[in-house]
Coordinates of C-alpha atoms in Angstrom, one line a residue:
M293 CA -21.2 24.5 16.2
K294 CA -20.4 27.6 18.3
Q295 CA -17.9 29.2 15.9
K296 CA -18.5 31.7 13.1
A297 CA -18.5 30.3 9.5
I298 CA -16.8 32.5 6.9
F299 CA -18.6 30.8 4.0
A300 CA -20.3 27.6 2.9
L301 CA -19.9 25.9 -0.4
S302 CA -20.3 22.6 -2.2
L303 CA -17.1 20.8 -2.8
L304 CA -18.1 20.1 -6.4
A305 CA -18.4 23.9 -7.0
A306 CA -15.2 24.8 -5.1
S307 CA -13.0 27.1 -7.1
Q308 CA -9.8 25.7 -5.6
G309 CA -10.4 22.1 -6.6
Y310 CA -12.1 19.7 -9.1
A311 CA -13.9 16.4 -8.6
T312 CA -13.4 13.1 -10.2
E313 CA -14.9 9.6 -9.5
F314 CA -14.6 6.0 -10.6
A315 CA -16.0 2.6 -9.5
L316 CA -14.0 0.0 -7.7
K317 CA -13.9 -3.6 -8.9
L318 CA -14.5 -4.9 -5.3
D319 CA -17.6 -5.0 -3.2
T320 CA -16.3 -3.8 0.2
K321 CA -17.6 -2.3 3.4
N322 CA -14.2 -1.8 4.9
P323 CA -12.4 1.6 4.9
L324 CA -9.6 2.1 2.4
I325 CA -6.1 1.2 3.6
L326 CA -3.9 4.2 3.3
T327 CA -0.1 4.1 2.4
E328 CA 1.2 7.7 2.7
S329 CA 1.1 7.8 -1.1
P330 CA -1.6 8.1 -3.8
V331 CA -1.8 4.2 -3.8
V332 CA -4.5 2.8 -1.5
F333 CA -6.0 -0.7 -1.0
A334 CA -9.6 -1.9 -0.8
V335 CA -10.2 -5.2 1.0
N336 CA -13.1 -7.6 1.4
E337 CA -12.1 -9.4 4.5
E338 CA -14.7 -12.2 4.2
L339 CA -14.0 -13.0 0.5
K340 CA -10.2 -12.7 1.0
A341 CA -10.0 -10.2 -1.9
L342 CA -7.7 -7.2 -2.3
E343 CA -7.7 -4.3 -4.8
R344 CA -4.8 -2.0 -5.5
I345 CA -5.9 1.5 -6.4
D346 CA -3.7 4.3 -7.8
L347 CA -5.7 7.4 -7.2
S348 CA -3.3 9.6 -9.2
Q349 CA -4.0 7.5 -12.3
N350 CA -7.7 6.6 -11.6
K351 CA -6.7 3.0 -12.1
S352 CA -7.1 -0.2 -10.0
Q353 CA -6.5 -3.9 -10.3
L354 CA -7.6 -6.9 -8.3
L355 CA -4.7 -8.8 -6.9
H356 CA -4.0 -12.5 -6.8
I357 CA -4.5 -13.8 -3.3
T358 CA -3.8 -17.5 -2.4
P359 CA -6.2 -19.4 -0.2
E360 CA -3.6 -19.8 2.6
S361 CA -3.2 -16.0 3.0
K362 CA -3.8 -14.6 6.5
G363 CA -3.3 -10.8 6.1
F364 CA -1.4 -8.1 4.2
H365 CA 0.7 -5.0 4.5
Y366 CA 2.4 -2.9 1.9
G367 CA 5.9 -1.9 0.8
T368 CA 8.4 -1.4 -2.0
T369 CA 11.0 -3.6 -3.5
A370 CA 14.3 -3.0 -5.2
N371 CA 12.8 -4.1 -8.5
S372 CA 9.9 -1.7 -8.3
K373 CA 9.6 1.5 -6.3
E374 CA 5.8 1.5 -6.6
V375 CA 3.9 0.6 -3.5
Q376 CA 2.9 -3.1 -3.6
A377 CA 0.9 -5.5 -1.5
F378 CA 3.0 -7.8 0.8
I379 CA 0.9 -10.9 1.8
L380 CA 1.4 -13.0 4.9
D381 CA 0.6 -16.7 4.5
S382 CA 1.4 -20.0 6.3
K383 CA 4.8 -20.2 4.5
G384 CA 6.0 -16.6 5.0
V385 CA 5.6 -13.5 2.9
Y386 CA 5.0 -13.0 -0.8
V387 CA 4.4 -10.0 -3.0
T388 CA 1.5 -10.1 -5.5
T389 CA 0.3 -8.5 -8.7
Q390 CA -2.8 -9.0 -10.8
T391 CA -1.6 -12.2 -12.3
K392 CA 1.2 -13.7 -10.2
T393 CA 2.9 -13.9 -6.9
K394 CA 6.6 -14.0 -5.8
R395 CA 7.9 -15.4 -2.6
L396 CA 10.0 -12.9 -0.7
V397 CA 10.8 -14.8 2.5
S398 CA 10.0 -18.2 3.9
S399 CA 9.2 -18.5 7.6
N400 CA 7.2 -20.5 10.1
S401 CA 7.1 -17.6 12.7
L402 CA 4.3 -16.8 15.1
L403 CA 2.4 -14.6 12.6
T404 CA 2.4 -17.3 9.9
R405 CA 0.7 -19.7 12.3
L406 CA -2.2 -17.3 13.1
E407 CA -5.7 -18.7 12.9
T408 CA -7.6 -15.8 11.3
D409 CA -11.3 -15.6 10.4
D410 CA -10.8 -12.5 8.2
F411 CA -8.2 -11.2 5.7
E412 CA -7.0 -8.0 7.4
K413 CA -4.1 -5.6 7.4
I414 CA -1.4 -6.9 9.7
E415 CA 1.6 -4.6 10.2
F416 CA 4.9 -6.4 9.5
V417 CA 6.7 -4.2 7.0
L418 CA 9.0 -1.3 7.8
D419 CA 12.3 0.3 6.7
V420 CA 14.8 -0.6 9.4
N421 CA 17.8 1.2 7.9
K422 CA 15.9 4.0 6.1
D423 CA 17.3 3.1 2.7
G424 CA 13.9 3.4 0.9
L425 CA 13.5 -0.4 0.7
S426 CA 10.9 -2.3 2.7
D427 CA 12.1 -4.8 5.3
I428 CA 10.0 -7.5 7.1
Y429 CA 9.6 -8.0 10.8
L430 CA 8.0 -11.3 12.1
P431 CA 7.8 -11.4 15.9
G432 CA 7.8 -14.6 18.0
F433 CA 7.2 -15.3 21.7
T434 CA 10.9 -15.6 22.5
R435 CA 12.7 -15.2 19.2
S436 CA 11.9 -12.7 16.4
E437 CA 12.9 -12.7 12.7
L438 CA 14.1 -9.6 10.8
Y439 CA 14.5 -9.8 7.0
I440 CA 16.5 -6.8 5.6
Q441 CA 16.1 -6.1 1.9
Q442 CA 19.3 -5.7 -0.1
E443 CA 19.9 -3.6 -3.2
N444 CA 19.5 -6.6 -5.4
G445 CA 16.0 -7.3 -4.0
Q446 CA 17.1 -10.3 -1.8
F447 CA 16.3 -10.4 1.9
K448 CA 19.0 -11.0 4.5
Q449 CA 17.7 -12.9 7.6
H450 CA 18.6 -11.9 11.1
F451 CA 17.3 -13.6 14.3
F452 CA 17.2 -11.9 17.7
D453 CA 16.0 -12.8 21.2
Y454 CA 13.0 -10.8 22.5
N455 CA 10.6 -12.2 25.1
L456 CA 7.1 -10.8 24.5
P457 CA 5.1 -10.3 27.6
L458 CA 2.5 -13.0 28.1
R459 CA -0.8 -12.8 30.0
S460 CA -3.0 -15.8 31.1
H461 CA -6.7 -16.1 31.8
T462 CA -8.5 -19.2 33.1
Y463 CA -12.1 -19.8 32.3
S464 CA -13.7 -21.3 35.5
E465 CA -16.5 -23.1 33.7
S466 CA -14.5 -24.9 31.1
E467 CA -11.2 -24.9 33.0
E468 CA -9.5 -23.7 29.8
L469 CA -6.3 -21.6 30.0
E470 CA -5.8 -18.8 27.5
I471 CA -2.4 -17.2 27.0
S472 CA -2.1 -13.9 25.0
T473 CA 0.3 -11.1 24.3
N474 CA -0.1 -7.4 23.6
F475 CA 2.5 -5.3 22.0
T476 CA 3.0 -2.5 19.4
S477 CA 3.2 -4.4 16.1
L478 CA 6.2 -2.5 14.7
P479 CA 9.2 -1.0 16.4
I480 CA 10.2 2.6 16.0
V481 CA 13.3 3.2 13.9
H482 CA 15.4 5.6 15.9
D483 CA 19.0 6.2 17.0
F484 CA 18.2 5.6 20.6
N485 CA 21.8 5.7 22.0
A486 CA 22.9 8.6 19.8
D487 CA 25.8 6.8 18.1
G488 CA 24.8 7.7 14.6
I489 CA 23.3 4.2 13.8
N490 CA 19.6 3.5 13.7
D491 CA 18.1 1.1 16.4
L492 CA 14.8 -0.6 16.7
V493 CA 12.7 0.5 19.8
F494 CA 9.9 -1.7 21.0
R495 CA 7.1 -0.7 23.3
T496 CA 4.6 -2.7 25.3
R497 CA 2.2 -1.6 28.0
K498 CA 4.9 -2.0 30.7
Q499 CA 8.2 -2.1 28.9
V500 CA 10.5 -0.4 26.4
A501 CA 13.2 -2.5 24.8
V502 CA 15.9 -1.7 22.2
L503 CA 17.6 -3.8 19.5
Y504 CA 20.8 -1.8 19.0
G505 CA 22.1 -1.4 15.5
A506 CA 25.8 -1.7 14.4
K507 CA 27.7 -1.0 11.2
N508 CA 27.3 -4.6 10.1
G509 CA 23.7 -5.2 11.3
F510 CA 21.8 -5.6 14.6
A511 CA 22.5 -7.1 18.0
N512 CA 21.4 -10.7 18.7
A513 CA 19.1 -9.7 21.6
V514 CA 17.2 -6.7 22.8
D515 CA 18.1 -4.7 25.9
L516 CA 15.4 -3.6 28.3
V517 CA 15.4 0.1 29.1
H518 CA 15.2 1.2 32.7
L519 CA 12.0 3.2 33.0
P520 CA 11.6 6.1 35.5
T521 CA 8.3 4.9 37.1
D522 CA 6.3 1.8 37.9
F523 CA 3.7 0.3 35.6
G524 CA 0.7 -2.0 36.0
K525 CA -1.6 -1.8 39.0
L526 CA -0.8 0.9 41.5
K527 CA -2.0 1.8 45.0
G528 CA -5.3 3.7 45.0
K529 CA -6.9 1.4 42.4
K530 CA -5.1 2.8 39.5
V531 CA -3.4 1.4 36.4
R532 CA -0.4 3.0 34.6
T533 CA 0.7 2.0 31.1
T534 CA 3.0 3.5 28.5
Q535 CA 1.1 5.7 26.1
E536 CA 3.6 6.8 23.4
L537 CA 7.2 7.1 22.4
V538 CA 7.8 10.3 20.4
D539 CA 10.5 13.0 20.0
I540 CA 8.3 15.8 21.3
N541 CA 10.9 18.6 21.5
Q542 CA 12.9 17.6 18.4
D543 CA 16.1 17.1 20.3
G544 CA 16.9 13.7 18.7
H545 CA 15.8 11.7 21.7
L546 CA 12.5 9.7 22.1
D547 CA 10.4 10.9 24.9
L548 CA 8.1 8.7 27.0
I549 CA 4.4 9.5 27.7
T550 CA 2.6 7.5 30.3
R551 CA -1.1 7.1 31.0
T552 CA -2.7 6.6 34.4
R553 CA -6.3 5.8 34.8
P554 CA -8.5 4.7 37.8
I555 CA -9.9 1.2 38.0
T556 CA -13.6 1.7 37.6
E557 CA -16.8 -0.2 36.9
G558 CA -19.9 0.6 34.9
I559 CA -20.9 4.1 34.0
S560 CA -18.3 5.7 36.3
A561 CA -15.7 5.0 33.7
L562 CA -17.3 7.7 31.5
E563 CA -16.3 10.4 34.1
A564 CA -12.9 9.0 35.2
K565 CA -9.9 11.3 35.2
V566 CA -7.1 10.1 33.0
E567 CA -3.6 11.5 33.8
Y568 CA -0.6 11.8 31.5
D569 CA 3.1 12.2 32.4
L570 CA 6.0 13.1 30.1
Y571 CA 9.6 11.9 30.7
L572 CA 12.0 13.6 28.4
G573 CA 14.5 11.4 26.6
Q574 CA 18.2 11.1 26.8
P575 CA 20.8 8.8 25.2
K576 CA 19.7 5.2 26.1
G577 CA 16.9 6.2 28.4
F578 CA 14.7 8.9 30.0
N579 CA 15.0 11.6 32.6
S580 CA 13.6 10.7 36.0
G581 CA 11.5 13.8 36.5
A582 CA 7.9 13.7 35.3
I583 CA 6.3 16.6 33.5
K584 CA 2.5 16.7 34.0
L585 CA 0.5 17.0 30.8
P586 CA -3.2 18.1 30.6
H587 CA -5.6 15.4 31.7
T588 CA -8.7 14.0 30.0
L589 CA -12.0 12.6 31.2
G590 CA -13.7 9.3 30.5
V591 CA -13.4 8.1 26.9
G592 CA -11.5 11.2 25.7
G593 CA -7.9 11.1 24.7
M594 CA -4.6 13.0 24.3
R595 CA -2.1 13.0 21.4
V596 CA 1.1 14.8 20.4
E597 CA 1.2 14.3 16.7
Y598 CA 0.6 17.4 14.6
D599 CA 2.2 20.8 14.0
F600 CA -0.7 23.3 13.7
D601 CA 1.4 26.5 13.6
G602 CA 4.2 25.3 11.3
D603 CA 7.1 26.0 13.7
G604 CA 8.5 22.5 13.4
L605 CA 7.4 21.5 17.0
L606 CA 4.5 19.0 17.7
D607 CA 1.5 20.5 19.5
L608 CA -0.6 18.8 22.1
Q609 CA -4.3 18.0 21.6
T610 CA -6.8 16.8 24.2
M611 CA -10.4 15.6 23.6
D612 CA -13.2 15.2 26.1
V613 CA -16.4 13.4 25.0
D614 CA -19.6 14.1 26.9
I615 CA -21.3 10.7 27.1
G616 CA -24.0 10.6 29.8
L617 CA -27.2 8.7 30.4
T618 CA -29.0 10.8 27.8
T619 CA -26.4 10.0 25.2
I620 CA -26.5 6.3 26.0
A621 CA -30.3 6.4 25.6
A622 CA -30.0 8.2 22.3
I623 CA -27.5 5.5 21.1
A624 CA -30.0 2.8 22.0
L625 CA -32.9 4.5 20.3
G626 CA -30.9 5.5 17.3
G627 CA -29.7 2.0 16.4
G628 CA -26.2 2.7 17.7
K629 CA -25.8 6.2 16.4
A630 CA -25.9 9.5 18.3
D631 CA -24.4 13.0 18.2
V632 CA -22.1 13.8 21.1
D633 CA -20.5 17.0 22.2
V634 CA -16.7 16.9 22.0
E635 CA -14.5 19.6 23.6
M636 CA -11.0 19.8 22.0
R637 CA -8.2 21.8 23.5
F638 CA -5.0 22.6 21.6
F639 CA -1.7 23.4 23.5
R640 CA 1.1 25.1 21.6
Q641 CA 4.6 23.8 22.2
K642 CA 7.2 26.5 23.0
P643 CA 11.0 26.0 22.7
H644 CA 12.5 25.0 26.1
T645 CA 9.2 25.4 28.0
L646 CA 7.2 22.7 26.3
F647 CA 3.4 23.2 26.6
D648 CA 1.5 26.1 28.1
K649 CA -0.8 25.2 31.1
S650 CA -3.7 26.9 29.3
P651 CA -4.8 25.9 25.8
S652 CA -4.0 28.1 22.9
T653 CA -7.4 27.5 21.5
E654 CA -10.5 25.4 22.2
K655 CA -13.1 24.0 19.9
E656 CA -16.5 22.6 20.9
V657 CA -18.0 20.5 18.2
E658 CA -20.8 18.0 17.8
L659 CA -19.7 14.8 16.2
E660 CA -21.6 11.6 15.3
I661 CA -20.6 8.3 16.8
D662 CA -21.7 5.0 15.4
M663 CA -21.3 2.1 17.9
T664 CA -22.4 -0.5 15.3
R665 CA -19.2 0.1 13.3
S666 CA -16.8 -0.4 16.2
M667 CA -15.3 3.0 15.5
R668 CA -11.6 3.4 16.4
G669 CA -12.1 7.1 16.9
L670 CA -14.3 10.1 16.3
P671 CA -14.8 11.5 12.8
F672 CA -12.1 14.2 12.4
Y673 CA -9.2 14.3 9.9
T674 CA -5.9 16.2 9.9
G675 CA -3.6 17.3 7.1
D676 CA -2.2 20.4 5.3
L677 CA -5.1 21.4 2.9
N678 CA -3.7 24.7 1.6
G679 CA 0.0 24.0 1.3
D680 CA 1.2 26.4 4.1
N681 CA 3.1 23.7 6.1
K682 CA 0.6 23.8 8.9
H683 CA -1.8 21.0 9.9
D684 CA -5.5 21.8 9.4
I685 CA -8.3 19.8 11.0
V686 CA -11.6 18.7 9.5
F687 CA -14.7 17.6 11.5
K688 CA -17.6 15.5 10.2
S689 CA -20.7 16.6 12.0
S690 CA -23.4 14.9 9.9
N691 CA -23.9 13.1 6.6
K692 CA -23.9 16.4 4.7
S693 CA -21.4 18.7 6.5
L694 CA -17.6 19.0 6.9
Y695 CA -16.1 21.8 8.9
I696 CA -12.5 22.9 8.2
Y697 CA -10.3 24.8 10.7
Y698 CA -7.0 26.0 9.2
G699 CA -3.8 26.0 11.1
S700 CA -2.6 29.3 12.4
T701 CA 0.7 30.8 13.8
G702 CA -1.2 32.5 16.6
K703 CA -3.8 30.3 18.3
L704 CA -2.8 27.1 16.4
L705 CA -6.3 27.1 14.7
R706 CA -8.2 30.0 13.2
N707 CA -11.4 31.0 14.9
E708 CA -13.4 30.9 11.7
Y709 CA -14.3 27.6 9.9
K710 CA -15.2 26.7 6.4
K711 CA -18.3 24.6 6.0
I712 CA -18.5 22.1 3.2
S713 CA -21.9 20.7 2.3
R714 CA -22.4 17.6 0.3
T715 CA -23.6 14.0 0.7
L716 CA -21.0 12.2 2.7
P717 CA -20.3 8.4 3.3
D718 CA -22.2 6.9 6.2
N719 CA -19.0 5.5 7.7
P720 CA -16.7 8.4 8.8
H721 CA -13.7 6.1 8.2
D722 CA -14.6 6.2 4.4
I723 CA -13.3 9.8 4.3
A724 CA -9.6 10.4 4.0
L725 CA -7.1 13.2 3.3
I726 CA -4.5 12.2 0.7
D727 CA -2.2 14.2 -1.5
V728 CA -3.3 12.5 -4.7
D729 CA -1.5 14.8 -7.2
R730 CA 1.6 15.3 -4.9
N731 CA 1.4 19.1 -4.9
G732 CA 1.8 19.5 -1.1
R733 CA -1.9 19.9 -0.4
K734 CA -4.1 17.1 0.9
D735 CA -7.1 16.2 -1.2
F736 CA -10.5 14.8 -0.1
V737 CA -11.1 11.1 -0.9
F738 CA -14.6 9.6 -0.3
K739 CA -15.6 5.9 -0.6
Y740 CA -19.3 5.2 -1.0
E741 CA -20.8 1.8 -0.4
N742 CA -23.1 0.4 -3.1
K743 CA -25.7 -2.1 -2.0
Q744 CA -26.1 -3.3 -5.6
G745 CA -22.4 -3.8 -6.5
P746 CA -18.8 -2.5 -6.1
A747 CA -18.1 0.6 -4.1
R748 CA -17.1 3.9 -5.8
I749 CA -14.6 6.6 -5.0
E750 CA -14.9 10.3 -5.4
M751 CA -12.0 12.7 -5.1
I752 CA -11.9 16.5 -4.7
L753 CA -8.4 17.7 -5.6
N754 CA -7.0 20.9 -4.1

């Protein structure tokens, strides 16, 4: 770490918080499933077992899962505002408790016919009309199903036409043909045409489509949105895909971010330049002019998701990971683990001018990667830890250290960091920031694996 620490402390002795812990009923190696509430879920994918945990009450219960179950999501019903497990099986979707199940919808859609090896989280629950009740979306190759929950807890069925993009691959040795699809599981609920009624916006790698809403429901088919640039393979051995749909400048319109990368082979991919373009939104579409965003290299990434200075505008964050031959050798010698240097840049968004060309602040940190765990990202966590309405960022650099940088109105993040020393879970995904006591400040939640029995949870409340 090349920054100056203001002080170091053990979380257990921190004056601003207190610790609590309890054992789970389930033996699990999987990370906790978060729900944007104090309720989380623990899952054992192989045993097809699920445990509902209320962190605010230090209570948990094993849920009743039928043998035909394929995956789960979470939501609320009219009869109970508490977060519950929604289970997908071969007959549709049911909600479950410790002792019983209740069928919510019956369906033979694409998802109900999945052949799954593990019992995993599958996203199929959302709130399409923002009434606080969970609705169910079950996609199909050509026809999709939407089940909208009513105030009495019943679900109203709606079918609509939507052709998912299909890709084929032929295996030359066996002459087998494989057909697959790739899409963002859940649509974005947004008033895309600015008529005062929420629509459902779908994104794939090459397309954006909208199911327009009306006063009495939704349309019977999606409309494809004209996009301002080409997607797929481009001249010069490049590939362009959609990256994200987000209202960056808070003007009520979804903006489109695209990602263009070169087609590379082998180790050259680690140094490839990845470019991002922004197309500002307008009613029913996007502006034609591209705004260049900061690029990244290799396995790095870019996101526009957090507000670090509390001004209500989303700031831009890039990440470049230094993985060379030395790091690859260290991963091989370390059993899949190695420390890598990560350079993060943070760009403040300004009204009307969007992002500065130069970063507001930069952080160079050393983070551990673990290739044996198929990590979906590097070990850092974001949330408001001190209740000042600014996002803070936490880095895990080893099994005994966390580094906290607090959000700032000046450079987005303060120069100083707070170092927290304690034994941490081996898997960085077993660390989470959750507002357990609903006081506006994120708390630390740690899940520790136990080789001799169920896992345990420790919490540090701010």
